[in-house]
CSV table of C-alpha atoms in Angstrom, one decimal:
chain,number,residue,atom,x,y,z
A,12,MET,CA,-8.7,-35.5,48.4
A,13,ALA,CA,-9.3,-35.3,51.9
A,14,ALA,CA,-8.8,-31.7,51.6
A,15,ALA,CA,-11.7,-30.9,49.2
A,16,VAL,CA,-13.8,-33.1,51.5
A,17,ARG,CA,-13.1,-31.0,54.1
A,18,ALA,CA,-13.4,-28.1,52.1
A,19,ALA,CA,-17.2,-28.8,51.0
A,20,GLY,CA,-17.9,-29.6,54.6
A,21,ILE,CA,-17.0,-26.5,55.7
A,22,LEU,CA,-18.6,-24.2,52.6
A,23,PRO,CA,-22.2,-24.4,53.9
A,24,ALA,CA,-21.1,-23.3,57.6
A,25,LEU,CA,-19.3,-20.5,55.7
A,26,CYS,CA,-22.3,-19.5,53.8
A,27,GLY,CA,-25.1,-20.1,56.3
A,28,ALA,CA,-26.5,-23.2,55.0
A,29,SER,CA,-27.9,-25.6,57.6
A,30,ALA,CA,-26.8,-29.2,55.6
A,31,GLY,CA,-23.9,-30.2,54.2
A,32,HIS,CA,-26.1,-32.6,51.5
A,33,LEU,CA,-27.3,-29.7,49.7
A,34,TRP,CA,-23.8,-28.7,48.8
A,35,SER,CA,-22.8,-32.1,47.6
A,36,ARG,CA,-25.9,-31.9,45.4
A,37,GLN,CA,-24.9,-28.4,43.4
A,38,LEU,CA,-21.6,-29.2,43.3
A,39,TYR,CA,-20.1,-30.0,39.6
A,40,VAL,CA,-18.5,-33.1,38.6
A,41,ASN,CA,-15.8,-30.9,36.8
A,42,SER,CA,-15.2,-29.3,39.7
A,43,PHE,CA,-13.5,-31.9,42.1
A,44,PRO,CA,-12.0,-35.7,41.1
A,45,THR,CA,-14.6,-38.5,41.2
A,46,ALA,CA,-12.6,-39.9,43.9
A,47,SER,CA,-13.8,-36.4,46.1
A,48,ILE,CA,-17.4,-36.7,44.7
A,49,LEU,CA,-17.9,-40.0,46.2
A,50,ALA,CA,-16.3,-39.1,49.4
A,51,LEU,CA,-18.7,-36.2,49.8
A,52,LYS,CA,-21.6,-38.3,49.3
A,53,THR,CA,-20.9,-40.1,52.6
A,54,VAL,CA,-20.9,-36.5,54.4
A,55,PRO,CA,-23.7,-36.7,57.1
A,56,SER,CA,-26.7,-34.8,56.0
A,57,ASN,CA,-27.8,-33.6,59.6
A,58,GLY,CA,-25.0,-33.2,61.3
A,59,SER,CA,-24.1,-30.1,62.9
A,60,LEU,CA,-21.5,-28.2,62.0
A,61,SER,CA,-19.3,-25.6,64.1
A,62,SER,CA,-18.5,-22.1,63.4
A,63,PRO,CA,-15.4,-21.8,61.1
A,64,GLY,CA,-14.4,-19.1,63.8
A,65,THR,CA,-13.6,-22.3,65.9
A,66,ARG,CA,-12.3,-24.2,63.5
A,67,ASP,CA,-8.2,-25.1,62.9
A,68,SER,CA,-6.4,-22.7,60.3
A,69,ARG,CA,-6.0,-26.0,58.6
A,70,HIS,CA,-9.5,-25.7,57.1
A,71,PHE,CA,-9.2,-22.6,55.5
A,72,ILE,CA,-5.8,-23.6,53.8
A,73,SER,CA,-7.7,-26.7,52.6
A,74,LEU,CA,-10.4,-24.5,51.3
A,75,THR,CA,-7.8,-22.5,49.8
A,76,ARG,CA,-6.7,-25.2,47.8
A,77,ALA,CA,-9.5,-26.5,46.7
A,78,LEU,CA,-10.7,-23.4,45.2
A,79,GLN,CA,-8.1,-23.4,42.8
A,80,THR,CA,-10.7,-23.3,40.2
A,81,GLN,CA,-12.8,-20.7,39.1
A,82,CYS,CA,-15.8,-20.9,41.2
A,83,CYS,CA,-19.2,-18.2,41.0
A,84,ILE,CA,-21.3,-18.0,44.1
A,85,SER,CA,-24.8,-17.1,42.6
A,86,SER,CA,-26.6,-18.0,45.9
A,87,PRO,CA,-25.8,-19.4,49.1
A,88,SER,CA,-27.4,-22.4,48.2
A,89,ASN,CA,-25.7,-22.8,44.7
A,90,LEU,CA,-21.8,-23.3,43.7
A,91,MET,CA,-20.8,-23.7,40.5
A,92,GLY,CA,-17.1,-24.6,39.9
A,93,GLN,CA,-15.4,-24.2,36.7
A,94,GLN,CA,-11.7,-25.7,35.6
A,95,TYR,CA,-9.5,-23.2,34.4
A,96,ARG,CA,-6.8,-23.4,31.8
A,97,PHE,CA,-4.4,-20.7,31.8
A,98,TYR,CA,-3.2,-21.3,28.0
A,99,SER,CA,-4.6,-23.5,25.3
A,100,PHE,CA,-4.2,-24.0,21.4
A,101,PHE,CA,-5.2,-20.5,20.6
A,102,THR,CA,-3.3,-18.9,23.1
A,103,LYS,CA,0.1,-21.0,22.6
A,104,LEU,CA,0.4,-19.3,18.8
A,105,THR,CA,-0.1,-15.8,17.3
A,106,ALA,CA,-2.7,-14.3,15.1
A,107,ASP,CA,-0.5,-14.7,12.5
A,108,GLU,CA,0.4,-18.1,12.8
A,109,LEU,CA,-2.9,-18.9,12.9
A,110,TRP,CA,-4.2,-17.7,10.0
A,111,LYS,CA,-1.1,-19.2,8.2
A,112,GLY,CA,-2.2,-22.4,8.9
A,113,ALA,CA,-5.8,-21.7,7.8
A,114,LEU,CA,-4.8,-19.9,4.6
A,115,ALA,CA,-1.5,-21.5,3.5
A,116,GLU,CA,-0.8,-24.8,2.0
A,117,SER,CA,0.2,-27.7,4.1
A,118,GLY,CA,4.0,-28.2,3.8
A,119,ALA,CA,3.8,-31.7,1.9
A,120,GLY,CA,1.7,-30.3,-0.3
A,121,THR,CA,3.8,-27.1,-0.8
A,122,ARG,CA,7.1,-29.5,-1.8
A,123,LYS,CA,4.9,-31.4,-4.0
A,124,GLY,CA,4.3,-28.3,-5.8
A,125,ARG,CA,0.3,-27.9,-5.1
A,126,GLY,CA,-1.2,-24.8,-4.5
A,127,LYS,CA,0.6,-22.3,-7.1
A,128,ARG,CA,-2.2,-21.6,-9.8
A,129,THR,CA,-5.1,-22.2,-7.2
A,130,LYS,CA,-6.7,-18.4,-6.3
A,131,LYS,CA,-5.0,-17.5,-3.5
A,132,LYS,CA,-7.2,-17.1,-0.3
A,133,LYS,CA,-7.1,-13.4,1.4
A,134,ARG,CA,-7.2,-13.2,5.1
A,135,LYS,CA,-10.4,-11.6,6.5
A,136,ASP,CA,-11.1,-9.4,9.6
A,137,LEU,CA,-13.1,-11.3,12.0
A,138,ASN,CA,-13.7,-8.1,14.2
A,139,ARG,CA,-14.9,-5.7,11.5
A,140,GLY,CA,-18.1,-4.3,12.4
A,141,GLN,CA,-17.7,-5.7,16.0
A,142,ILE,CA,-17.6,-3.5,18.9
A,143,ILE,CA,-16.4,-5.5,22.0
A,144,GLY,CA,-19.3,-4.7,24.9
A,145,GLU,CA,-22.5,-4.1,22.4
A,146,GLY,CA,-25.2,-6.6,22.8
A,147,ARG,CA,-29.1,-7.0,22.0
A,148,CYS,CA,-29.3,-5.9,25.9
A,149,GLY,CA,-27.9,-2.4,25.3
A,150,PHE,CA,-25.5,-2.8,28.5
A,151,LEU,CA,-22.8,0.6,28.7
A,152,TRP,CA,-19.5,-0.8,29.7
A,153,PRO,CA,-17.1,1.8,31.1
A,154,GLY,CA,-14.2,1.0,29.1
A,155,LEU,CA,-15.5,-1.0,26.3
A,156,ASN,CA,-18.1,0.5,24.1
A,157,VAL,CA,-18.5,4.1,26.2
A,158,PRO,CA,-15.7,5.9,27.8
A,159,LEU,CA,-14.4,4.8,31.3
A,160,MET,CA,-13.8,8.4,32.8
A,161,ARG,CA,-17.0,11.3,32.5
A,162,ASN,CA,-16.2,14.9,34.2
A,163,GLY,CA,-13.5,13.4,36.1
A,164,ALA,CA,-15.6,10.4,37.8
A,165,VAL,CA,-15.7,6.7,36.5
A,166,GLN,CA,-19.1,5.8,35.2
A,167,THR,CA,-20.8,3.1,36.0
A,168,ILE,CA,-22.8,0.2,34.5
A,169,ALA,CA,-25.9,1.8,32.6
A,170,GLN,CA,-28.4,0.3,30.0
A,171,ARG,CA,-29.8,2.1,27.0
A,172,SER,CA,-33.6,3.3,26.5
A,173,LYS,CA,-35.2,0.8,24.1
A,174,GLU,CA,-35.5,3.6,21.6
A,175,GLU,CA,-31.5,4.4,21.8
A,176,GLN,CA,-30.9,0.9,21.4
A,177,GLU,CA,-33.1,0.7,18.4
A,178,LYS,CA,-31.3,3.1,16.8
A,179,VAL,CA,-27.7,1.7,17.5
A,180,GLU,CA,-28.9,-1.4,15.9
A,181,ALA,CA,-30.3,0.1,12.9
A,182,ASP,CA,-27.0,2.0,12.1
A,183,MET,CA,-25.0,-1.1,12.4
A,184,VAL,CA,-27.0,-3.1,10.0
A,185,ARG,CA,-27.2,0.5,7.7
A,186,GLN,CA,-23.2,0.3,8.1
A,187,ARG,CA,-23.1,-3.6,7.2
A,188,GLU,CA,-25.2,-3.4,3.9
A,189,GLU,CA,-22.9,-0.5,3.0
A,190,TRP,CA,-19.8,-2.8,2.9
A,191,GLU,CA,-21.7,-5.4,1.3
A,192,TRP,CA,-22.5,-3.0,-1.6
A,193,LYS,CA,-19.2,-1.7,-2.1
A,194,ARG,CA,-17.4,-5.4,-1.9
A,195,LYS,CA,-19.8,-6.5,-4.7
A,196,MET,CA,-19.4,-2.8,-6.7
A,197,LYS,CA,-16.6,-2.8,-9.2
A,198,VAL,CA,-15.0,0.0,-8.9
A,199,LYS,CA,-14.1,1.2,-13.0
A,200,ARG,CA,-10.7,2.8,-13.0
A,201,GLU,CA,-9.7,5.6,-15.4
A,202,ARG,CA,-8.8,4.4,-18.9
A,203,GLY,CA,-4.8,4.6,-19.5
A,204,TRP,CA,-3.5,4.4,-22.9
A,205,SER,CA,-5.3,1.5,-24.3
A,206,GLY,CA,-8.2,-0.3,-22.6
A,207,ASN,CA,-6.4,-3.5,-21.6
A,208,THR,CA,-3.4,-2.3,-20.4
A,209,TRP,CA,-2.3,-0.5,-17.0
A,210,GLY,CA,-0.1,2.0,-18.7
A,211,GLY,CA,-0.7,5.4,-18.3
A,212,VAL,CA,-3.4,5.2,-15.5
A,213,SER,CA,-3.1,7.4,-12.7
A,214,LEU,CA,-3.0,6.1,-9.0
A,215,GLY,CA,-3.6,9.5,-7.3
A,216,PRO,CA,-0.9,11.2,-4.9
A,217,PRO,CA,1.6,9.5,-2.6
A,218,ASP,CA,0.6,8.5,0.5
A,219,PRO,CA,1.5,11.1,3.8
A,220,GLY,CA,5.2,10.6,4.8
A,221,SER,CA,5.9,9.8,8.4
A,222,SER,CA,6.3,13.3,9.5
A,223,GLY,CA,3.1,14.4,8.4
A,224,GLU,CA,4.2,15.5,5.0
A,225,THR,CA,1.6,15.7,2.1
A,226,TYR,CA,1.7,15.3,-1.4
A,227,ASP,CA,-1.6,16.5,-2.7
A,228,ASP,CA,0.2,18.6,-5.6
A,229,PHE,CA,1.4,15.3,-7.1
A,230,ASP,CA,0.3,12.7,-9.7
A,231,THR,CA,1.3,9.2,-10.3
A,232,ARG,CA,1.1,7.7,-13.6
A,233,ILE,CA,2.1,3.7,-14.0
A,234,LEU,CA,4.4,3.3,-17.2
A,235,GLU,CA,4.5,-0.7,-16.6
A,236,VAL,CA,3.2,-3.3,-15.2
A,237,ARG,CA,4.8,-6.8,-15.5
A,238,ASN,CA,4.8,-10.4,-13.9
A,239,VAL,CA,8.2,-11.5,-13.0
A,240,PHE,CA,9.1,-15.2,-11.5
A,241,ASN,CA,11.6,-16.1,-9.3
A,242,MET,CA,12.5,-20.3,-9.2
A,243,THR,CA,12.8,-21.2,-5.7
A,244,ALA,CA,13.8,-24.5,-4.2
A,245,LYS,CA,10.7,-25.0,-1.8
A,246,GLU,CA,8.3,-23.4,-3.6
A,247,GLY,CA,9.2,-23.7,-7.3
A,248,ARG,CA,8.1,-21.3,-9.5
A,249,LYS,CA,7.4,-17.9,-7.4
A,250,ARG,CA,5.4,-14.9,-9.0
A,251,SER,CA,5.6,-11.5,-8.3
A,252,VAL,CA,4.4,-8.2,-9.8
A,253,ARG,CA,6.7,-5.6,-11.0
A,254,VAL,CA,5.5,-2.0,-11.5
A,255,LEU,CA,7.3,1.4,-12.9
A,256,VAL,CA,5.8,4.5,-12.2
A,257,ALA,CA,6.2,8.0,-12.5
A,258,VAL,CA,5.5,10.9,-10.2
A,259,GLY,CA,5.6,14.7,-10.7
A,260,ASN,CA,3.5,18.2,-9.8
A,261,GLY,CA,3.8,19.7,-13.4
A,262,ARG,CA,6.4,22.3,-11.8
A,263,GLY,CA,9.6,20.7,-12.9
A,264,ALA,CA,9.3,18.2,-10.0
A,265,ALA,CA,9.2,14.6,-11.1
A,266,GLY,CA,10.8,11.2,-10.4
A,267,PHE,CA,10.0,7.3,-10.8
A,268,ALA,CA,10.7,4.1,-9.0
A,269,ILE,CA,10.2,0.5,-9.2
A,270,GLY,CA,7.9,-1.3,-6.6
A,271,LYS,CA,7.6,-5.3,-6.4
A,272,ALA,CA,5.4,-7.6,-4.4
A,273,ALA,CA,3.6,-10.4,-4.5
A,274,GLU,CA,-0.3,-8.5,-5.1
A,275,ARG,CA,-0.7,-5.8,-7.7
A,276,ALA,CA,-2.5,-3.4,-5.3
A,277,ASP,CA,0.8,-3.6,-2.9
A,278,ALA,CA,3.2,-3.1,-5.3
A,279,PHE,CA,1.2,-0.1,-6.6
A,280,ARG,CA,1.8,1.5,-3.1
A,281,LYS,CA,5.4,0.6,-2.9
A,282,ALA,CA,6.1,2.4,-6.0
A,283,LYS,CA,4.1,5.9,-5.8
A,284,ASN,CA,5.2,5.9,-2.1
A,285,LYS,CA,9.3,5.5,-3.3
A,286,ALA,CA,9.0,7.8,-6.5
A,287,VAL,CA,8.5,10.7,-4.4
A,288,HIS,CA,11.6,10.3,-2.5
A,289,TYR,CA,13.6,10.5,-5.7
A,290,LEU,CA,12.6,13.3,-7.7
A,291,HIS,CA,14.5,15.4,-10.4
A,292,TYR,CA,14.1,19.1,-10.7
A,293,ILE,CA,13.8,19.3,-14.4
A,294,GLU,CA,14.6,23.0,-15.9
A,295,ARG,CA,12.0,24.3,-18.7
A,296,TYR,CA,12.6,27.1,-21.0
A,297,GLU,CA,9.4,29.9,-20.2
A,298,ASP,CA,7.6,26.7,-18.5
A,299,HIS,CA,6.5,25.2,-21.9
A,300,THR,CA,9.6,23.7,-23.5
A,301,ILE,CA,13.2,22.1,-23.1
A,302,TYR,CA,16.7,24.8,-23.0
A,303,HIS,CA,18.2,23.0,-26.5
A,304,ASP,CA,18.0,19.9,-28.4
A,305,ILE,CA,19.1,16.6,-26.5
A,306,SER,CA,20.5,13.7,-28.4
A,307,LEU,CA,21.5,10.8,-25.9
A,308,THR,CA,22.1,6.8,-26.0
A,309,PHE,CA,21.4,5.1,-23.0
A,310,LYS,CA,22.3,1.4,-23.5
A,311,ARG,CA,20.8,0.9,-26.8
A,312,THR,CA,18.1,3.3,-26.3
A,313,HIS,CA,18.5,6.3,-28.7
A,314,ILE,CA,16.7,9.3,-28.0
A,315,LYS,CA,16.2,12.6,-29.7
A,316,MET,CA,14.6,15.6,-27.9
A,317,LYS,CA,14.2,19.1,-30.1
A,318,LYS,CA,13.0,22.4,-28.3
A,319,GLN,CA,9.4,23.7,-30.0
A,320,PRO,CA,7.7,26.8,-29.8
A,321,ARG,CA,4.4,27.1,-28.0
A,322,GLY,CA,1.4,25.5,-29.3
A,323,TYR,CA,3.6,22.7,-30.9
A,324,GLY,CA,2.1,19.9,-28.4
A,325,LEU,CA,4.0,16.8,-27.3
A,326,ARG,CA,4.7,14.2,-30.4
A,327,CYS,CA,6.4,11.5,-28.8
A,328,HIS,CA,6.4,8.2,-27.4
A,329,ARG,CA,3.5,7.4,-24.8
A,330,ALA,CA,5.7,7.2,-22.3
A,331,ILE,CA,7.6,10.5,-22.7
A,332,ILE,CA,4.2,12.4,-23.2
A,333,THR,CA,3.0,10.8,-19.7
A,334,ILE,CA,6.6,12.2,-18.4
A,335,CYS,CA,6.4,15.2,-20.1
A,336,ARG,CA,2.9,16.0,-18.7
A,337,LEU,CA,3.8,15.1,-14.8
A,338,ILE,CA,7.0,17.6,-15.5
A,339,GLY,CA,5.2,20.3,-16.9
A,340,ILE,CA,6.7,20.3,-20.5
A,341,LYS,CA,3.8,21.0,-23.2
A,342,ASP,CA,6.0,21.5,-26.4
A,343,MET,CA,8.3,19.0,-27.7
A,344,TYR,CA,9.4,16.6,-30.1
A,345,ALA,CA,11.0,13.2,-29.4
A,346,LYS,CA,12.3,10.2,-31.3
A,347,VAL,CA,12.7,6.6,-30.2
A,348,SER,CA,15.1,4.1,-31.9
A,349,GLY,CA,16.5,1.2,-30.8
A,350,SER,CA,15.7,-0.8,-27.9
A,351,VAL,CA,12.0,0.6,-26.3
A,352,ASN,CA,12.3,-0.7,-23.5
A,353,MET,CA,10.7,1.0,-20.8
A,354,LEU,CA,12.6,1.1,-17.6
A,355,ASN,CA,15.8,2.0,-20.3
A,356,LEU,CA,13.7,4.8,-21.9
A,357,THR,CA,12.4,6.2,-18.3
A,358,ARG,CA,16.0,6.0,-17.5
A,359,GLY,CA,17.3,7.7,-20.4
A,360,LEU,CA,14.7,10.3,-20.6
A,361,PHE,CA,15.4,11.6,-17.2
A,362,HIS,CA,19.2,11.6,-17.4
A,363,GLY,CA,19.2,14.0,-20.5
A,364,LEU,CA,16.6,16.3,-18.9
A,365,SER,CA,18.4,16.5,-15.8
A,366,ARG,CA,21.6,17.2,-17.5
A,367,GLN,CA,20.5,19.8,-19.8
A,368,GLU,CA,22.2,23.5,-19.6
A,369,THR,CA,20.3,26.8,-19.1
A,370,HIS,CA,21.1,29.5,-21.3
A,371,GLN,CA,22.9,31.4,-18.5
A,372,GLN,CA,24.9,28.0,-17.6
A,373,LEU,CA,26.3,28.1,-21.1
A,374,ALA,CA,27.2,31.5,-21.5
A,375,ASP,CA,29.0,31.3,-18.2
A,376,LYS,CA,30.6,28.4,-19.4
A,377,LYS,CA,31.6,29.4,-23.0
A,378,SER,CA,32.2,33.0,-22.0
A,379,LEU,CA,30.0,33.8,-25.2
A,380,HIS,CA,26.6,35.6,-25.8
A,381,VAL,CA,23.8,32.7,-26.2
A,382,VAL,CA,21.3,33.6,-29.0
A,383,GLU,CA,18.4,32.1,-30.2
A,384,PHE,CA,17.0,32.1,-34.0
A,385,ARG,CA,13.2,32.1,-34.5
A,386,GLU,CA,10.5,32.1,-37.0
A,387,GLU,CA,9.0,35.1,-36.1
A,388,CYS,CA,12.0,37.0,-36.1
A,389,GLY,CA,13.6,35.8,-39.7
A,390,PRO,CA,17.4,36.0,-40.0
A,391,LEU,CA,18.0,38.0,-36.7
A,392,PRO,CA,19.2,36.5,-33.7
A,393,ILE,CA,18.0,37.3,-30.4
A,394,VAL,CA,20.3,37.3,-27.1
A,395,VAL,CA,18.9,35.2,-24.6
A,396,ALA,CA,21.9,35.2,-22.4
A,397,SER,CA,25.2,36.9,-21.2
A,398,PRO,CA,28.3,36.0,-19.5
A,399,LYS,CA,28.4,37.1,-16.1
A,400,GLY,CA,32.4,37.6,-16.3
A,401,ALA,CA,34.5,39.1,-19.0
A,402,LEU,CA,33.3,38.4,-22.9
A,403,ARG,CA,35.9,35.9,-24.9
A,404,LYS,CA,37.0,37.7,-28.0
A,405,ASP,CA,38.1,34.7,-30.0
A,406,PRO,CA,35.3,32.5,-31.4
A,407,GLU,CA,34.7,29.1,-30.1
A,408,PRO,CA,36.9,26.1,-31.5
A,409,GLU,CA,35.4,23.5,-33.7
A,410,ASP,CA,36.4,21.0,-31.6
A,411,GLU,CA,33.9,22.1,-28.5
A,412,VAL,CA,30.8,22.9,-31.1
A,413,PRO,CA,28.6,19.8,-30.5
A,414,ASP,CA,28.1,17.2,-33.5
A,415,ILE,CA,24.4,16.6,-33.9
A,416,LYS,CA,24.0,13.7,-35.6
A,417,LEU,CA,20.9,13.2,-38.0
A,418,ASP,CA,19.1,10.7,-39.2
A,419,TRP,CA,19.0,9.9,-42.6
A,420,GLU,CA,15.7,10.0,-43.3
A,421,GLU,CA,15.6,13.6,-41.6
A,422,VAL,CA,18.4,14.3,-44.4
A,423,LYS,CA,16.4,13.1,-47.1
A,424,THR,CA,13.2,15.5,-45.5
A,425,ALA,CA,15.4,18.4,-45.3
A,426,GLN,CA,16.8,18.2,-48.8
A,427,GLY,CA,13.4,17.4,-50.6
A,428,MET,CA,14.3,13.9,-51.4
A,429,LYS,CA,11.8,12.0,-49.2
A,430,ARG,CA,10.2,10.5,-52.2
A,431,SER,CA,12.2,9.0,-54.8
A,432,VAL,CA,14.0,11.2,-57.5
A,433,TRP,CA,12.8,9.0,-60.3
A,434,SER,CA,9.2,9.1,-59.1
A,435,SER,CA,8.7,12.3,-61.2
A,436,LEU,CA,10.3,11.3,-64.7
A,437,LYS,CA,8.0,10.8,-67.4
A,438,ARG,CA,9.2,7.8,-69.6
A,439,ALA,CA,8.8,8.7,-73.7
A,440,ALA,CA,6.1,6.6,-75.3
A,441,THR,CA,7.4,4.0,-77.5
């Protein structure tokens, strides 16, 4: 307290003031304790003060201790002191912790099961549209709203002209109105397989990679969107979104992946960026169909694919049509039976297409010529591949001939027995 009194008495002499009572009147109450202010009032108003140079150095030490607070001297007759706090509630916690306290449910409410079905609050960017240093007066602060260096020299504080400031404010108002308009505008997404489902909707190309690689020639299609739930001890029934997508460039490279997140948009982004890292290269015959018929069983899903000529088109399950377009297959017939689980269907399809053998691989494997029968050539076979090594003279063993199982419906169609044999029978009149 005594140090504060001595400091208050020496400040007028330092700044050239004539009386100490002027300082005692201008000091704020927040600067010093109450006892110090009471002691300042007893300082003589017309007492002579000696020069600070003749004083003991203890006075300067007292002055340093008294000015531990943040002070701003605007003129020799005005002194304003303000207490400075090195930390507060907002500097102790991080931004994520502050937002969590503002948006999340309390611990007691979470344990009681509250806040589950309500609409989730979203975190806002409070600094959006704000530029540090910008104001109504149009001051230019180096390092904040203008570059710090220009032409190799440090810029000084300047001020815009009135016309320039009006133009900057008009641009800022226009940008904020545009953001508000985009926020209210509903984006109409592309129609997929049906009007109310996400299946078949395009998500565009995946995001660029960390090394700068881009995937502009790829397209992403949604195959399935499901809400899944996990029962936890603290939060109870926790909901998340699981998305199955497929990507492809239409030239044989394609893949699929699953993305899971609490929000649908995050799940879409995770799935499409993950799928591009799990690509398969699918061989295509003359860039329009598969090399041979494929029959496979994946778990309880049975898929049969048949090679078709040009112009036939894709006559398959809608998910298989979407995947074939991403691969680049234009003509194929496929029949799905058993379980139609979307994940098993996708896995089985990629499993069968990636393991098909080209004509040359089959010829080298069998050491025989591979021939093909086409409708335009009649009964004459066409050699499509020959073995690179020696030709085998003995025929292919019967146990190596693939056994293609036909459905009973296909057998009846081939034999002309699709309808009942008694349907054309005419009964005699009685």
